[in-house]
Amino acid sequence: MKFDIMTLFPEMVENYFNFSILKRAIDADIIEISTVNPRDYTENKHKKVDDIPYGGGAGMVLMAQPYVDAYEDIIKSDSCVTVMLSPQGEPLTDKLVNEFAQYKQMILLCGHYEGFDERIREIIKPKEISIGDFVLTGGELPALCLIDAVSRKLEGTLGKIESADEDSFSNGLLEYPHYTRPREYRGLKVPDVLLNGNHKEINEFRLEQSIKRTKERRPELYEKYKKENGK
Ligand code: 4H7
């Protein structure tokens, strides 16, 4: 899958992919990342990408021309989805992440300042996505979140060991608690059931812990889980 990140600050995002699992995914040709700077598509001599808002008010608005031209230059695949990260977008879910993972190309529009000239939305018609109800200074972090979440769904990105099917949300529950050595730390012991090698008992314990956590922390997820599992 090819990801094209449209950003005025490519260096903000480039290093993220040089580490850990996503680096491995790039080396294995499962994902490919490019950044595209709308500033390189400006048609004015000062390479201006923003201007003052019509109607007045504080701040600057991103101009349509550099974004539309950059977009038209990079859209290659007919299996392409374009996403604008914004506080006004549809909340990102595991279901949407799975849908995005079906495409061959994903273009991500990162905003700054007061946001985009509305005609960028009217022409490009991106899917507008939010990673949560809070405001950030730019769309780069949400774009990285989305690429990360989509990449780990692609065949071959996660090893057998890191497999995505045991994670929170694949079964609709939060993850159970994890422990590693030592068996006792500052007087806190690892639950005995995890040491006895009985995998049926261990799975039962973990499911019970997942359910308990979900009920306490995310009652609305727990209700959904109950319905979907006929309880
Ligand atoms: C598009 C339009 C996403 C993108 C406006 C992006 C939160 C999220 C941005 C804006 C984002 C999220 C620019 C409006 C900065 C506010 C101070 C970038 N913030 N911003 N202004 N929740 N910001 O996914």
JSON list of N, CA and C in Angstrom, two decimals, residues 3 22 27 50-51 91 185 201 203:
[
{"chain": "A", "resi": 3, "resn": "PHE", "atom": "N", "xyz": [1.28, 5.20, 0.73]},
{"chain": "A", "resi": 3, "resn": "PHE", "atom": "CA", "xyz": [0.73, 6.33, 1.47]},
{"chain": "A", "resi": 3, "resn": "PHE", "atom": "C", "xyz": [1.41, 7.62, 0.99]},
{"chain": "A", "resi": 22, "resn": "LEU", "atom": "N", "xyz": [7.09, -0.62, 11.55]},
{"chain": "A", "resi": 22, "resn": "LEU", "atom": "CA", "xyz": [6.79, 0.03, 10.26]},
{"chain": "A", "resi": 22, "resn": "LEU", "atom": "C", "xyz": [8.03, 0.07, 9.37]},
{"chain": "A", "resi": 27, "resn": "ASP", "atom": "N", "xyz": [10.75, -2.21, 4.56]},
{"chain": "A", "resi": 27, "resn": "ASP", "atom": "CA", "xyz": [11.81, -3.07, 4.03]},
{"chain": "A", "resi": 27, "resn": "ASP", "atom": "C", "xyz": [11.23, -4.29, 3.32]},
{"chain": "A", "resi": 50, "resn": "ASP", "atom": "N", "xyz": [-0.73, 30.14, 2.25]},
{"chain": "A", "resi": 50, "resn": "ASP", "atom": "CA", "xyz": [-1.88, 30.54, 3.08]},
{"chain": "A", "resi": 50, "resn": "ASP", "atom": "C", "xyz": [-2.19, 32.02, 2.86]},
{"chain": "A", "resi": 51, "resn": "ASP", "atom": "N", "xyz": [-3.38, 32.42, 3.26]},
{"chain": "A", "resi": 51, "resn": "ASP", "atom": "CA", "xyz": [-3.78, 33.82, 3.10]},
{"chain": "A", "resi": 51, "resn": "ASP", "atom": "C", "xyz": [-4.83, 34.14, 4.16]},
{"chain": "A", "resi": 91, "resn": "PRO", "atom": "N", "xyz": [-15.36, 10.20, 13.51]},
{"chain": "A", "resi": 91, "resn": "PRO", "atom": "CA", "xyz": [-14.43, 9.58, 14.46]},
{"chain": "A", "resi": 91, "resn": "PRO", "atom": "C", "xyz": [-13.84, 8.27, 13.91]},
{"chain": "A", "resi": 185, "resn": "TYR", "atom": "N", "xyz": [7.61, -8.47, 42.03]},
{"chain": "A", "resi": 185, "resn": "TYR", "atom": "CA", "xyz": [8.28, -7.16, 41.94]},
{"chain": "A", "resi": 185, "resn": "TYR", "atom": "C", "xyz": [7.64, -6.21, 42.93]},
{"chain": "A", "resi": 201, "resn": "GLU", "atom": "N", "xyz": [-7.21, -22.82, 31.18]},
{"chain": "A", "resi": 201, "resn": "GLU", "atom": "CA", "xyz": [-7.43, -21.96, 32.36]},
{"chain": "A", "resi": 201, "resn": "GLU", "atom": "C", "xyz": [-6.90, -20.55, 32.13]},
{"chain": "A", "resi": 203, "resn": "ASN", "atom": "N", "xyz": [-6.56, -18.96, 29.23]},
{"chain": "A", "resi": 203, "resn": "ASN", "atom": "CA", "xyz": [-7.46, -18.25, 28.32]},
{"chain": "A", "resi": 203, "resn": "ASN", "atom": "C", "xyz": [-8.73, -17.79, 29.03]}
]
